[in-house]
Short mmCIF file of C-alpha atoms and ligand atoms in Angstrom, two decimals:
data_model
loop_
_atom_site.label_atom_id
_atom_site.label_comp_id
_atom_site.label_asym_id
_atom_site.label_seq_id
_atom_site.Cartn_x
_atom_site.Cartn_y
_atom_site.Cartn_z
CA MET A 1 83.70 -228.18 62.06
CA ILE A 2 82.42 -231.08 59.95
CA SER A 3 78.98 -232.40 60.05
CA ILE A 4 77.85 -235.36 58.00
CA ASN A 5 74.12 -235.72 57.63
CA HIS A 6 72.33 -238.80 56.37
CA ILE A 7 75.21 -239.92 54.19
CA SER A 8 74.73 -242.99 52.03
CA ARG A 9 77.17 -244.39 49.50
CA ILE A 10 76.10 -247.03 47.03
CA TYR A 11 78.58 -248.57 44.61
CA GLU A 12 76.93 -249.76 41.43
CA ASN A 13 78.61 -252.35 39.23
CA GLY A 14 76.29 -253.29 36.40
CA ALA A 15 73.26 -254.87 38.04
CA SER A 16 74.87 -255.32 41.47
CA LYS A 17 74.73 -252.70 44.19
CA THR A 18 76.89 -252.45 47.29
CA TYR A 19 75.49 -250.37 50.12
CA ALA A 20 78.78 -249.21 51.65
CA LEU A 21 77.18 -246.53 53.86
CA ARG A 22 73.56 -246.31 54.91
CA ASP A 23 72.42 -243.08 56.51
CA ILE A 24 75.48 -242.12 58.53
CA ASN A 25 75.45 -239.11 60.88
CA PHE A 26 78.18 -237.70 63.09
CA GLU A 27 80.29 -234.63 63.76
CA ILE A 28 83.96 -233.87 63.87
CA GLU A 29 85.42 -231.15 66.02
CA PRO A 30 88.77 -229.41 66.21
CA ASN A 31 91.03 -230.12 69.16
CA LYS A 32 89.62 -233.63 69.30
CA VAL A 33 90.76 -237.06 68.16
CA THR A 34 87.87 -238.91 66.56
CA ILE A 35 88.31 -242.65 66.17
CA ILE A 36 86.28 -244.47 63.52
CA LEU A 37 86.15 -248.08 64.64
CA GLY A 38 84.68 -251.03 62.77
CA PRO A 39 85.40 -254.41 61.17
CA SER A 40 86.73 -254.91 57.64
CA GLY A 41 84.21 -253.88 55.00
CA SER A 42 82.10 -251.82 57.41
CA GLY A 43 82.59 -248.57 55.46
CA LYS A 44 85.44 -246.85 57.32
CA SER A 45 87.56 -245.94 54.30
CA THR A 46 84.47 -244.91 52.35
CA THR A 47 83.60 -242.51 55.19
CA LEU A 48 87.14 -241.13 55.31
CA ASN A 49 87.24 -240.61 51.55
CA ILE A 50 84.00 -238.66 51.67
CA LEU A 51 85.29 -236.54 54.59
CA GLY A 52 88.46 -235.85 52.63
CA GLY A 53 86.67 -234.78 49.46
CA MET A 54 88.06 -237.73 47.50
CA ASP A 55 84.65 -239.26 46.97
CA ARG A 56 81.07 -238.01 47.01
CA PRO A 57 78.12 -239.51 48.82
CA THR A 58 75.26 -240.98 46.78
CA SER A 59 72.91 -239.04 49.03
CA GLY A 60 73.17 -236.88 52.13
CA GLU A 61 75.19 -233.80 52.98
CA VAL A 62 78.66 -232.93 54.22
CA PHE A 63 79.18 -229.51 55.79
CA TYR A 64 82.56 -227.96 56.48
CA ASN A 65 82.23 -224.98 58.82
CA GLN A 66 78.55 -224.74 57.92
CA ARG A 67 79.30 -224.73 54.20
CA LEU A 68 77.79 -227.54 52.13
CA ILE A 69 80.73 -229.18 50.34
CA SER A 70 79.21 -232.42 49.09
CA ASN A 71 77.71 -230.67 46.03
CA ASP A 72 80.91 -228.74 45.25
CA SER A 73 82.42 -228.72 41.77
CA ASP A 74 85.51 -230.85 41.17
CA SER A 75 87.75 -227.80 41.33
CA ALA A 76 86.24 -226.61 44.60
CA LEU A 77 86.76 -230.08 46.06
CA THR A 78 90.37 -230.07 44.85
CA ALA A 79 90.89 -226.77 46.67
CA TYR A 80 89.31 -228.26 49.79
CA ARG A 81 91.63 -231.28 49.63
CA ARG A 82 94.63 -229.10 49.04
CA LYS A 83 93.97 -226.47 51.68
CA ILE A 84 92.05 -228.20 54.40
CA VAL A 85 92.91 -231.90 54.38
CA GLY A 86 96.03 -233.86 55.31
CA PHE A 87 95.85 -237.57 54.52
CA VAL A 88 97.91 -240.37 56.08
CA PHE A 89 97.43 -243.67 54.27
CA GLN A 90 98.05 -247.18 55.49
CA PHE A 91 100.94 -247.70 53.09
CA TYR A 92 102.67 -244.30 53.26
CA ASN A 93 102.34 -243.17 49.59
CA LEU A 94 105.72 -241.39 49.55
CA VAL A 95 107.37 -240.19 46.34
CA SER A 96 110.15 -242.75 45.93
CA ASN A 97 112.64 -240.63 43.99
CA LEU A 98 112.49 -237.74 46.47
CA THR A 99 114.31 -237.69 49.81
CA VAL A 100 112.59 -237.52 53.17
CA ARG A 101 113.18 -233.78 53.27
CA GLU A 102 111.93 -233.27 49.72
CA ASN A 103 108.80 -235.32 50.34
CA ILE A 104 107.93 -233.03 53.22
CA ALA A 105 109.05 -229.84 51.49
CA ILE A 106 106.81 -230.27 48.44
CA ALA A 107 103.76 -230.47 50.67
CA ALA A 108 104.82 -227.33 52.55
CA LYS A 109 105.44 -225.56 49.26
CA LEU A 110 102.09 -226.59 47.79
CA ASN A 111 100.53 -224.85 50.73
CA GLY A 112 102.74 -221.77 50.44
CA ASN A 113 104.38 -222.48 53.79
CA ARG A 114 107.84 -221.37 54.78
CA LEU A 115 110.51 -223.96 54.18
CA LEU A 116 111.83 -223.15 57.66
CA GLN A 117 108.85 -225.07 58.95
CA VAL A 118 110.18 -228.19 57.24
CA ASP A 119 113.11 -228.27 59.70
CA GLU A 120 110.74 -228.03 62.63
CA LEU A 121 108.59 -230.84 61.27
CA ILE A 122 111.53 -233.14 60.58
CA LYS A 123 112.65 -232.59 64.15
CA LYS A 124 109.17 -233.14 65.51
CA VAL A 125 108.93 -236.58 63.89
CA GLY A 126 112.51 -237.41 64.89
CA LEU A 127 114.00 -237.85 61.42
CA GLU A 128 116.85 -235.30 61.38
CA HIS A 129 119.37 -238.08 60.81
CA ARG A 130 117.37 -239.57 57.92
CA GLN A 131 116.30 -236.43 56.08
CA ASN A 132 118.52 -237.01 53.04
CA ASN A 133 117.60 -240.66 52.63
CA PHE A 134 115.14 -242.00 50.08
CA PRO A 135 111.95 -243.78 51.17
CA ASP A 136 113.22 -247.28 50.29
CA GLN A 137 116.11 -246.75 52.72
CA LEU A 138 113.72 -246.28 55.65
CA SER A 139 111.90 -248.61 58.02
CA GLY A 140 108.10 -248.77 57.93
CA GLY A 141 107.77 -246.61 61.03
CA GLU A 142 110.14 -244.02 59.58
CA MET A 143 108.18 -243.93 56.32
CA GLN A 144 104.94 -243.42 58.20
CA ARG A 145 106.55 -240.58 60.19
CA VAL A 146 107.51 -238.91 56.89
CA ALA A 147 103.91 -239.31 55.72
CA ILE A 148 102.67 -237.69 58.92
CA ALA A 149 105.16 -234.82 58.64
CA ARG A 150 104.07 -234.36 55.04
CA ALA A 151 100.42 -234.20 56.06
CA LEU A 152 101.25 -231.76 58.88
CA ALA A 153 103.28 -229.55 56.53
CA LYS A 154 99.99 -228.41 55.08
CA GLU A 155 98.83 -227.30 58.53
CA PRO A 156 95.59 -229.12 57.77
CA ALA A 157 92.39 -228.31 59.60
CA LEU A 158 91.51 -231.94 59.10
CA LEU A 159 94.06 -234.74 59.52
CA LEU A 160 92.62 -238.01 58.21
CA CYS A 161 94.44 -241.27 58.91
CA ASP A 162 93.36 -244.60 57.42
CA GLU A 163 94.81 -247.49 59.48
CA PRO A 164 98.02 -245.50 59.93
CA THR A 165 99.83 -248.32 61.73
CA GLY A 166 98.39 -251.21 59.75
CA ALA A 167 101.84 -252.24 58.55
CA LEU A 168 103.79 -251.58 61.76
CA ASP A 169 104.83 -253.42 64.93
CA SER A 170 103.26 -252.47 68.25
CA GLN A 171 106.18 -250.44 69.60
CA THR A 172 106.34 -248.33 66.44
CA SER A 173 102.55 -248.05 66.40
CA GLN A 174 102.65 -246.48 69.87
CA LYS A 175 105.04 -243.79 68.66
CA ILE A 176 102.86 -243.07 65.63
CA PHE A 177 99.69 -242.76 67.72
CA GLN A 178 101.48 -240.45 70.16
CA LEU A 179 102.48 -238.26 67.24
CA LEU A 180 98.96 -238.25 65.77
CA LYS A 181 97.40 -237.46 69.11
CA SER A 182 99.74 -234.53 69.62
CA ALA A 183 98.69 -233.15 66.22
CA ARG A 184 95.26 -232.12 67.43
CA ASN A 185 94.94 -228.48 68.39
CA LYS A 186 92.51 -225.57 68.29
CA LYS A 187 92.70 -225.53 64.51
CA THR A 188 93.14 -229.22 63.79
CA ALA A 189 90.78 -232.15 64.09
CA VAL A 190 92.38 -235.60 63.93
CA VAL A 191 90.41 -238.56 62.57
CA ILE A 192 91.86 -242.06 62.83
CA VAL A 193 90.33 -245.15 61.23
CA THR A 194 91.08 -248.48 62.90
CA HIS A 195 89.63 -251.95 63.29
CA ASP A 196 91.43 -252.36 66.64
CA ALA A 197 89.07 -251.85 69.59
CA GLU A 198 92.01 -251.74 72.05
CA ILE A 199 93.19 -248.46 70.54
CA ALA A 200 89.80 -246.73 70.48
CA PRO A 201 89.88 -245.38 74.09
CA ILE A 202 92.68 -242.93 73.18
CA GLY A 203 90.04 -240.96 71.24
CA ASP A 204 87.95 -238.07 72.51
CA ARG A 205 85.09 -239.47 70.47
CA ILE A 206 84.63 -242.98 69.16
CA VAL A 207 82.31 -243.62 66.22
CA HIS A 208 81.46 -247.30 65.88
CA ILE A 209 80.60 -248.38 62.32
CA LYS A 210 79.00 -251.69 61.47
CA ASP A 211 77.55 -252.77 58.09
CA GLY A 212 77.65 -249.21 56.80
CA LYS A 213 75.79 -247.77 59.78
CA VAL A 214 76.86 -245.91 62.89
CA SER A 215 76.04 -248.36 65.67
CA LYS A 216 77.08 -246.02 68.51
CA ILE A 217 78.99 -242.85 69.27
CA ILE A 218 80.89 -242.57 72.51
CA ASN A 219 82.10 -239.25 73.85
CA ASN A 220 85.11 -239.95 75.99
CA PRO A 221 85.96 -237.09 78.37
CA HIS A 222 88.97 -238.97 79.78
CA PRO A 223 90.84 -240.49 76.86
CA LEU A 224 93.59 -242.98 77.65
CA GLU A 225 97.21 -242.07 77.13
CA VAL A 226 98.72 -244.04 74.28
CA SER A 227 101.03 -245.76 76.81
CA GLU A 228 97.98 -247.01 78.77
CA VAL A 229 96.67 -249.05 75.85
CA ASN A 230 97.21 -252.80 75.87
CA TRP A 231 99.62 -253.17 72.93
CA SER A 232 99.66 -256.95 72.73
N1 ATP B 1 85.04 -248.93 44.50
C1 ATP B 1 84.20 -249.83 45.04
N2 ATP B 1 83.33 -250.52 44.28
C2 ATP B 1 82.47 -251.41 44.83
N3 ATP B 1 82.42 -251.69 46.15
C3 ATP B 1 83.26 -251.04 46.96
C4 ATP B 1 84.21 -250.08 46.46
N4 ATP B 1 84.92 -249.59 47.52
C5 ATP B 1 84.45 -250.21 48.60
N5 ATP B 1 83.45 -251.09 48.28
C6 ATP B 1 82.68 -251.92 49.21
O1 ATP B 1 82.08 -251.09 50.19
C7 ATP B 1 82.15 -251.69 51.48
C8 ATP B 1 82.88 -250.78 52.44
O2 ATP B 1 84.24 -250.68 52.05
P1 ATP B 1 85.33 -249.84 52.84
O3 ATP B 1 86.57 -249.86 52.03
O4 ATP B 1 84.78 -248.53 53.23
O5 ATP B 1 85.50 -250.75 54.16
P2 ATP B 1 86.53 -250.62 55.37
O6 ATP B 1 85.71 -250.54 56.62
O7 ATP B 1 87.49 -249.52 55.12
O8 ATP B 1 87.27 -252.03 55.35
P3 ATP B 1 88.82 -252.41 55.66
O9 ATP B 1 88.95 -252.42 57.18
O10 ATP B 1 88.95 -253.79 55.10
O11 ATP B 1 89.71 -251.40 55.02
C9 ATP B 1 82.79 -253.05 51.28
O12 ATP B 1 81.79 -254.00 51.13
C10 ATP B 1 83.55 -252.88 49.97
O13 ATP B 1 83.69 -254.10 49.30
MG1 MG B 2 89.55 -249.48 54.71
#
């Protein structure tokens, strides 16, 4: 589905250069959870932003279904982000003056989806009783569930999650990971960025990133259930 070939990303600030990614290669497939694992500063978010069409590589190529997207025009990349990608950020990014329901509904509408689907999604993330509340009336876990429902409302082919439980306790994190894992299907690839090695074995594929390089890729034919992870 997605293939990234020899991607490098260099940030230039005046005379100083930061080599955020150096010659990265890996593939993302539908019906799989891909975990991107690495320490702080290793290039995880940079990778995710390039996958999501929010940033461009300095060199190298990104293919989506065999189509080269890394040289796309801004408007083509906007269309890619809008149609193909659902993003779940570490700190939710909800619209604060819209209710739970409205936050989800605008995403469904942007994608031309039936509003009926919004009811199904609200149910799926277990927020029926909170759907008319505003984001600042919710707990962190509830806000993240709204963000996930909003991303799913687009029926994205690519669900990208950057430290989706970074701000949550372990019990809530388990629920969020269960939800994200269940989002993968024949059409949808799920990519989760984390620095937590304990969580990685829930993935079908684990891409280890270190100092802007892929240090190893593990294909995991028997992923752990979320409940089997050591949530210390
Ligand atoms: N806009 C930018 N300008 C300059 N340097 C940047 C920029 N964004 C990221 N970097 C640098 O690129 C490197 C990789 O950053 P990135 O955000 O991808 O790391 P990360 O693995 O997501 O880290 P974390 O776990 O802390 O979120 C870091 O050294 C970072 O300081
Ligand atoms: Mg990051």
